[in-house]
Coordinates of N, CA, C and O in Angstrom, one line a residue:
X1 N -30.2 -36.3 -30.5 CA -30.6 -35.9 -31.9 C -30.0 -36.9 -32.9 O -28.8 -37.2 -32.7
X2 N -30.8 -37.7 -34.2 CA -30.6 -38.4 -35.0 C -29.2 -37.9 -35.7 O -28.8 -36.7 -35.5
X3 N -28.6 -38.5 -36.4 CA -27.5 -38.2 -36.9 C -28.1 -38.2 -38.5 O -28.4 -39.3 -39.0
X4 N -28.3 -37.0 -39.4 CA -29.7 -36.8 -40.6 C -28.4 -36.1 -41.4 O -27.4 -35.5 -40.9
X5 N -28.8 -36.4 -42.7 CA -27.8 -35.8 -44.0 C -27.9 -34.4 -43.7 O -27.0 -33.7 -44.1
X6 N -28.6 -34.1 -43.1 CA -29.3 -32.2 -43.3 C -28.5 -31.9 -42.3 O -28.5 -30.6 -42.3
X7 N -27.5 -32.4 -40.9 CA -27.1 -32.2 -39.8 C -25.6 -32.3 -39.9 O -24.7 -31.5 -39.5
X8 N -25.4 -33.6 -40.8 CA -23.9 -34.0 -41.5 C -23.6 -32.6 -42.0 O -22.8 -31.8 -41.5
X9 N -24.5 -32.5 -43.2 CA -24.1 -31.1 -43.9 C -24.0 -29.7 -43.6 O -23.2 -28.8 -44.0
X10 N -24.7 -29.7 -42.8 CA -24.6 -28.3 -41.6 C -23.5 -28.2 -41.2 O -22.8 -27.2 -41.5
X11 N -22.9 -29.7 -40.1 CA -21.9 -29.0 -39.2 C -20.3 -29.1 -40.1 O -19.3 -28.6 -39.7
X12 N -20.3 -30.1 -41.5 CA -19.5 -29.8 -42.4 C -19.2 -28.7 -42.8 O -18.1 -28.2 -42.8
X13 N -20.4 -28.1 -43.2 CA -20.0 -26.1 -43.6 C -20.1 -25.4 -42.7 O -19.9 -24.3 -43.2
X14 N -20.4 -25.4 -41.6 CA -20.2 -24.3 -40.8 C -19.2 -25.0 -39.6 O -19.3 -24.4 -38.5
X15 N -18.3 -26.3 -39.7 CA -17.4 -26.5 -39.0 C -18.5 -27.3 -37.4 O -19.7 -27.3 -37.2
X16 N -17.2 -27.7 -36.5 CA -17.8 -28.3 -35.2 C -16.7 -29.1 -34.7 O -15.8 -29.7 -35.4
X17 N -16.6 -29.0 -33.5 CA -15.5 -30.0 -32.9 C -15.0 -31.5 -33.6 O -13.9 -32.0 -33.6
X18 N -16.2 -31.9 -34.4 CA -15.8 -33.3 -35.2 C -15.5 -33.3 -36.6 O -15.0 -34.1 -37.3
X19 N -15.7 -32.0 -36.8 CA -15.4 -31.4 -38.1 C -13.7 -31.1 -37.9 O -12.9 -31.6 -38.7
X20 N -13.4 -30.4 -37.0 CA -12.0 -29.9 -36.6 C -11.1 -31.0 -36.3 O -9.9 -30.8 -36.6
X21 N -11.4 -32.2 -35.7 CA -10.7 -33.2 -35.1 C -9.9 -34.0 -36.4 O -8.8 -34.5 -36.5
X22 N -11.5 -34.1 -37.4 CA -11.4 -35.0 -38.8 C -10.3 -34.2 -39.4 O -9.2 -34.7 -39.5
X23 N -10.5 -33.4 -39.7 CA -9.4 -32.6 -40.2 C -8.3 -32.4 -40.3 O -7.5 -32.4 -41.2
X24 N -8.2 -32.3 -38.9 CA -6.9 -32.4 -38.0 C -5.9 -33.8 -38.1 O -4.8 -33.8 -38.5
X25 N -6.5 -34.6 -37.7 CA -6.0 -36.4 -38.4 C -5.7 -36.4 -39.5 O -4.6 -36.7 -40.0
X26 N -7.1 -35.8 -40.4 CA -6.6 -36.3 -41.9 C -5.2 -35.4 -42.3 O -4.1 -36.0 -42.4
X27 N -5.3 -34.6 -42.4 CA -3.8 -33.9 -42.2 C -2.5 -34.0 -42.5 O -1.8 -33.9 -43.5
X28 N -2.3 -34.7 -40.9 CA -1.7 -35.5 -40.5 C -1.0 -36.4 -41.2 O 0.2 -36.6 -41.6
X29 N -2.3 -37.1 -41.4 CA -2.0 -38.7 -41.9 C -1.0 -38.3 -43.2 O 0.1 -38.8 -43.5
X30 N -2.0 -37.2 -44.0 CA -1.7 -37.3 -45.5 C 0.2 -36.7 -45.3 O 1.1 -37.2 -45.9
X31 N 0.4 -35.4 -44.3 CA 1.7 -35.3 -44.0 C 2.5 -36.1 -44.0 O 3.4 -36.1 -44.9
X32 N 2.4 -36.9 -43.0 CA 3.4 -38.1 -42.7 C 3.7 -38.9 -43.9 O 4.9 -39.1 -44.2
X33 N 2.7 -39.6 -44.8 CA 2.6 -40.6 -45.4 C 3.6 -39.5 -46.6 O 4.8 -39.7 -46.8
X34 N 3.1 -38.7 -47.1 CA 3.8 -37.9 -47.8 C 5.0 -37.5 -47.7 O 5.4 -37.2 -48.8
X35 N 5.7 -37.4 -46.9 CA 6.8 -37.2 -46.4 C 7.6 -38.4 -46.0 O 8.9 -38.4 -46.1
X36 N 6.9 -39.4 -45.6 CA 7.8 -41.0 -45.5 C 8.4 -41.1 -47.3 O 9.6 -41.1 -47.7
X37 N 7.4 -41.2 -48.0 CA 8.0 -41.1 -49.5 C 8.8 -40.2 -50.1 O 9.7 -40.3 -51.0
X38 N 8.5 -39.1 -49.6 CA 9.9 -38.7 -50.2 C 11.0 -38.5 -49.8 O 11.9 -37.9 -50.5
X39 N 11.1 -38.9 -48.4 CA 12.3 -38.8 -47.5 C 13.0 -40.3 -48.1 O 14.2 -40.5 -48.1
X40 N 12.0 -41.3 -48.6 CA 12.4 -42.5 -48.8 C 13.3 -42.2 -50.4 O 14.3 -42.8 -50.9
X41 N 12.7 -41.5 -50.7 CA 13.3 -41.4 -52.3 C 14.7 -40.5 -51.9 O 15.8 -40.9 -52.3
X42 N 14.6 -39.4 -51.4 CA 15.7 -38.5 -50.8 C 16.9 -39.8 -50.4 O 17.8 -39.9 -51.1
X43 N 16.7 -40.5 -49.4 CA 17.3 -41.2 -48.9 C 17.9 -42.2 -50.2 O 19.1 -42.4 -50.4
X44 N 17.1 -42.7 -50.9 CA 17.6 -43.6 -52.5 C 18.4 -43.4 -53.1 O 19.3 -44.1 -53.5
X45 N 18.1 -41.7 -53.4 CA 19.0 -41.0 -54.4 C 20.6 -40.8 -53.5 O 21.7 -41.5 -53.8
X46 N 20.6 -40.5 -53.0 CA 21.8 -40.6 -51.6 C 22.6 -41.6 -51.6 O 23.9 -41.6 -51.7
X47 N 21.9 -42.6 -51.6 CA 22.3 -43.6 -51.6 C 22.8 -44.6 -52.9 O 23.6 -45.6 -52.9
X48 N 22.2 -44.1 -53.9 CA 22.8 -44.7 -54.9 C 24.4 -43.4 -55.9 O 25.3 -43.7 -56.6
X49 N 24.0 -42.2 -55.5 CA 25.2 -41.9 -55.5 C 26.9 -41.5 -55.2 O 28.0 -41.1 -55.8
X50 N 26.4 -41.7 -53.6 CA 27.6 -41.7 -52.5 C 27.5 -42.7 -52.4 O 27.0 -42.7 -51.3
X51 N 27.6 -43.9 -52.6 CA 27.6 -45.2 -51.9 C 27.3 -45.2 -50.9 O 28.2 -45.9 -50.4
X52 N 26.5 -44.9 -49.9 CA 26.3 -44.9 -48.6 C 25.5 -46.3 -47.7 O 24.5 -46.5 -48.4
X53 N 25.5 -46.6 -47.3 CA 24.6 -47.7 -46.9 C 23.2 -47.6 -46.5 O 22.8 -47.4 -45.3
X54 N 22.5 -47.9 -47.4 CA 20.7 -47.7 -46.7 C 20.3 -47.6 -45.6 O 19.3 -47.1 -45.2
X55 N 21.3 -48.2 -44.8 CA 20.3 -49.0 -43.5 C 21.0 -47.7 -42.5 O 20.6 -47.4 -41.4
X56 N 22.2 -47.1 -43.4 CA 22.4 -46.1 -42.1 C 21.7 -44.6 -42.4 O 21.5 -43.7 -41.6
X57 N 21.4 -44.6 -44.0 CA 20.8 -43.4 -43.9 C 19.1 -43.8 -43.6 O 18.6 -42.7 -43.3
X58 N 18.3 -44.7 -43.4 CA 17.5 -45.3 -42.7 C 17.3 -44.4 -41.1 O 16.6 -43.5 -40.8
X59 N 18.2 -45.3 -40.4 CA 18.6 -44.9 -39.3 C 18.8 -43.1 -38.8 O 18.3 -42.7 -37.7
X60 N 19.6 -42.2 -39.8 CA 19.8 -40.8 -39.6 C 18.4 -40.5 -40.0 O 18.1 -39.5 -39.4
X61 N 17.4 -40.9 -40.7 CA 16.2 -40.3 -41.3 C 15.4 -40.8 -40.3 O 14.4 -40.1 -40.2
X62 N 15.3 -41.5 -39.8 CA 13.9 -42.6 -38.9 C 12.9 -41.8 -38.7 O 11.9 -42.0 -39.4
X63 N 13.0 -40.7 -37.7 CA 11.7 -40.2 -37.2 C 11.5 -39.0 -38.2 O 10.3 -38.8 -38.4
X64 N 12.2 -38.4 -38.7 CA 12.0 -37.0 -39.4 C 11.2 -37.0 -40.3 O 10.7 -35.9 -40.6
X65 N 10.8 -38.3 -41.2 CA 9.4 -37.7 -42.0 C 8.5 -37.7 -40.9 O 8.0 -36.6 -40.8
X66 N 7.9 -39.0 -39.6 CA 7.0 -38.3 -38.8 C 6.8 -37.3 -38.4 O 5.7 -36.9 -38.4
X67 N 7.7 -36.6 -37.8 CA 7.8 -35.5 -37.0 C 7.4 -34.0 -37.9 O 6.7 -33.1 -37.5
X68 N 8.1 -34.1 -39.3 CA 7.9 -32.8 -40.2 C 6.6 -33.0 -40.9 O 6.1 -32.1 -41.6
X69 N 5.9 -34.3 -40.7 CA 5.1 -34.6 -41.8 C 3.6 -34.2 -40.6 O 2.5 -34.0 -40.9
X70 N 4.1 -34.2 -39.5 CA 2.9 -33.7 -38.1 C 3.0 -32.6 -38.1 O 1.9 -32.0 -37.7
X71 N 4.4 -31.4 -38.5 CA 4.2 -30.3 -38.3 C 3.7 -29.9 -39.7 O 2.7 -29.3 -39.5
X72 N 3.9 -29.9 -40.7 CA 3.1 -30.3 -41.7 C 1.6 -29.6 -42.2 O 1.0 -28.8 -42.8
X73 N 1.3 -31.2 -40.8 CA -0.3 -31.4 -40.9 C -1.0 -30.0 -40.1 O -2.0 -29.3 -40.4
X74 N -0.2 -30.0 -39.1 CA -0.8 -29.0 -38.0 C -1.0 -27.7 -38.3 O -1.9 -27.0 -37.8
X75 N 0.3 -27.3 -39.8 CA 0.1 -26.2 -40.3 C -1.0 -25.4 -41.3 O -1.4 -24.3 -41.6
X76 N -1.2 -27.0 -42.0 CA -2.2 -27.0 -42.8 C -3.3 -26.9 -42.4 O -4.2 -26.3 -42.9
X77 N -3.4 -27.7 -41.1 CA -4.9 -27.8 -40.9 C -5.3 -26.3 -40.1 O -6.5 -25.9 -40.0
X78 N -4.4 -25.8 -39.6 CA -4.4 -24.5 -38.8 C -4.5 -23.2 -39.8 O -4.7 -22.1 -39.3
X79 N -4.3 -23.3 -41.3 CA -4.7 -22.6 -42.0 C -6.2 -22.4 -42.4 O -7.1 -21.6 -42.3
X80 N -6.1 -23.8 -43.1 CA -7.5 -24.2 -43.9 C -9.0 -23.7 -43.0 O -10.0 -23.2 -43.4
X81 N -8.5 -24.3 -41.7 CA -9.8 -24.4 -40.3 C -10.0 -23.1 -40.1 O -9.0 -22.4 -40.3
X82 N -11.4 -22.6 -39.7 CA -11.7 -21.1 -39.1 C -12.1 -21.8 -37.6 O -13.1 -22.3 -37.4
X83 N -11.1 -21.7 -36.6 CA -10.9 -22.2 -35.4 C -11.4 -21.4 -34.6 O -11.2 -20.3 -35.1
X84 N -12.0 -21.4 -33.5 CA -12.2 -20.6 -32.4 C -10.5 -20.1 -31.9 O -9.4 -20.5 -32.1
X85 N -11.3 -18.7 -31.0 CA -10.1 -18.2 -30.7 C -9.9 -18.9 -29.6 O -9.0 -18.3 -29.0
X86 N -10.3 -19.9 -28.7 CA -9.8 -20.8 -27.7 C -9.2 -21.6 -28.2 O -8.3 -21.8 -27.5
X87 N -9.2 -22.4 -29.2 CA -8.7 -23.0 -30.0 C -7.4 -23.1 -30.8 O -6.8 -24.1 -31.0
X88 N -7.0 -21.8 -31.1 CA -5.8 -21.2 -32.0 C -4.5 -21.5 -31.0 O -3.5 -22.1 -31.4
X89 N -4.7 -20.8 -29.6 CA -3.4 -20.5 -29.3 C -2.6 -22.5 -28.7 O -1.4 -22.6 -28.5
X90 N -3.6 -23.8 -28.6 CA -3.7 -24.7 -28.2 C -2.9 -25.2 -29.8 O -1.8 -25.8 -30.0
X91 N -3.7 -24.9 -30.5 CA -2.7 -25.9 -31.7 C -1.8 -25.3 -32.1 O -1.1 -25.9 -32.9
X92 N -1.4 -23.9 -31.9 CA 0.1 -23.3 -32.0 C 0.8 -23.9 -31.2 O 1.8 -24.4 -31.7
X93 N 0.5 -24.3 -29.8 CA 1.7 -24.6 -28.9 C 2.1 -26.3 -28.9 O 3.1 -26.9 -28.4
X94 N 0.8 -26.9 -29.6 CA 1.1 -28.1 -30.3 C 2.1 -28.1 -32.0 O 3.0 -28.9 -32.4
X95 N 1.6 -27.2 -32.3 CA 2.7 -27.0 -33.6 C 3.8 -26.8 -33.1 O 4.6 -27.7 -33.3
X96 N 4.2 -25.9 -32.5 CA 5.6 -25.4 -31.5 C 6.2 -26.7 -31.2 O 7.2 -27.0 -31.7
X97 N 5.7 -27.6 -30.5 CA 6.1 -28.5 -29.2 C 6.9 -29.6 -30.2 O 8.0 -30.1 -30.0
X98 N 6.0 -29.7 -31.7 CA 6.4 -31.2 -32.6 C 7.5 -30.2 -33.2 O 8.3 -30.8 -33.9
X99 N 7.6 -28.8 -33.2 CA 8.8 -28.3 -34.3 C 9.9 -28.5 -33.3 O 11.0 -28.5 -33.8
X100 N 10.0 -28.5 -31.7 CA 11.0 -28.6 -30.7 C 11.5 -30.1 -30.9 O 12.8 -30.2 -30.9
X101 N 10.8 -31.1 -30.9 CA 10.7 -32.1 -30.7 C 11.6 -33.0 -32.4 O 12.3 -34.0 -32.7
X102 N 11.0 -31.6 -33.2 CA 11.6 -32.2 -34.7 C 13.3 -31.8 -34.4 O 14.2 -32.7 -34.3
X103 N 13.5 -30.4 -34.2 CA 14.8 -29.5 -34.4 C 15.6 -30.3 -32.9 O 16.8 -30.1 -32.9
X104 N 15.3 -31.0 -32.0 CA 16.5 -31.7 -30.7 C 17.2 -32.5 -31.6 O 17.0 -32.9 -32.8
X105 N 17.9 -32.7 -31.0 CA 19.4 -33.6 -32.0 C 18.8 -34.6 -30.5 O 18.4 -34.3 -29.4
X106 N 19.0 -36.2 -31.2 CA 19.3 -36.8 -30.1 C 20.3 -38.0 -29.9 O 21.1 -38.1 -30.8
X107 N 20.3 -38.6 -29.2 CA 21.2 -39.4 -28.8 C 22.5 -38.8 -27.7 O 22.6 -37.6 -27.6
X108 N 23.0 -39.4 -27.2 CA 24.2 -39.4 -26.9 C 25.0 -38.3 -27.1 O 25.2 -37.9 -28.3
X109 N 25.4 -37.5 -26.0 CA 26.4 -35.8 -26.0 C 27.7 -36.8 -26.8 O 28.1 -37.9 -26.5
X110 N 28.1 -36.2 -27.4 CA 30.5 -36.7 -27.7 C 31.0 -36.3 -26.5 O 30.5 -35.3 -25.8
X111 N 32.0 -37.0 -26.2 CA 32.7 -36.6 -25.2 C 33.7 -35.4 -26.0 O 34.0 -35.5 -27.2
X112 N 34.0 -34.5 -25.2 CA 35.1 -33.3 -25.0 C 36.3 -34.0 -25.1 O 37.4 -33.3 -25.0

């Protein structure tokens, strides 16, 4: 089947796997990016009034705007979307998995 404005527009309003996926990315994207800046500004302000060193609050922040800025997206887009019910319990346990993945502490146990 041709790919026709009348077909675009269809599976735009009534939703479709490619409808769900775009969405899903876009999300995302807008999450992360959103959240790199203002973790970047959080981080500035910090830094310009504890004296702390950039490059280590850098380092303590690295992954956490990705990671909150995916849970973020997942949450949003899991509101906005009218998802199949095969669908729902798959991007809960994707939302779940990036909020486990946000909340591990990592590196290195201290020794006792």
């Amino acid at each position: 089947m041709p790919l026709s404005l009348d077909s675009l527009a269809y599976e735009i309003q009534y939703g479709g796997p490619h409808v769900h996926l775009a969405v899903f990315i876009i999300c995302q994207i807008i999450g992360i990016i959103l959240l790199h800046y203002v973790f970047h500004i959080i981080t500035y302000l910090i830094n310009r009034y504890t004296q702390l060193p950039q490059d280590i609050l850098d380092h303590i922040t690295r992954f956490m705007p990705t990671m909150v800025g995916m849970c973020c997206g997942i949450a949003v887009a899991d509101n906005i979307m009218d998802l199949p019910d095969i669908v729902k319990p798959h991007m809960q346990m994707i939302f779940y998995n990036v909020l486990t993945f946000t909340t591990r502490r990592s590196g290195p146990r201290p020794a006792i």
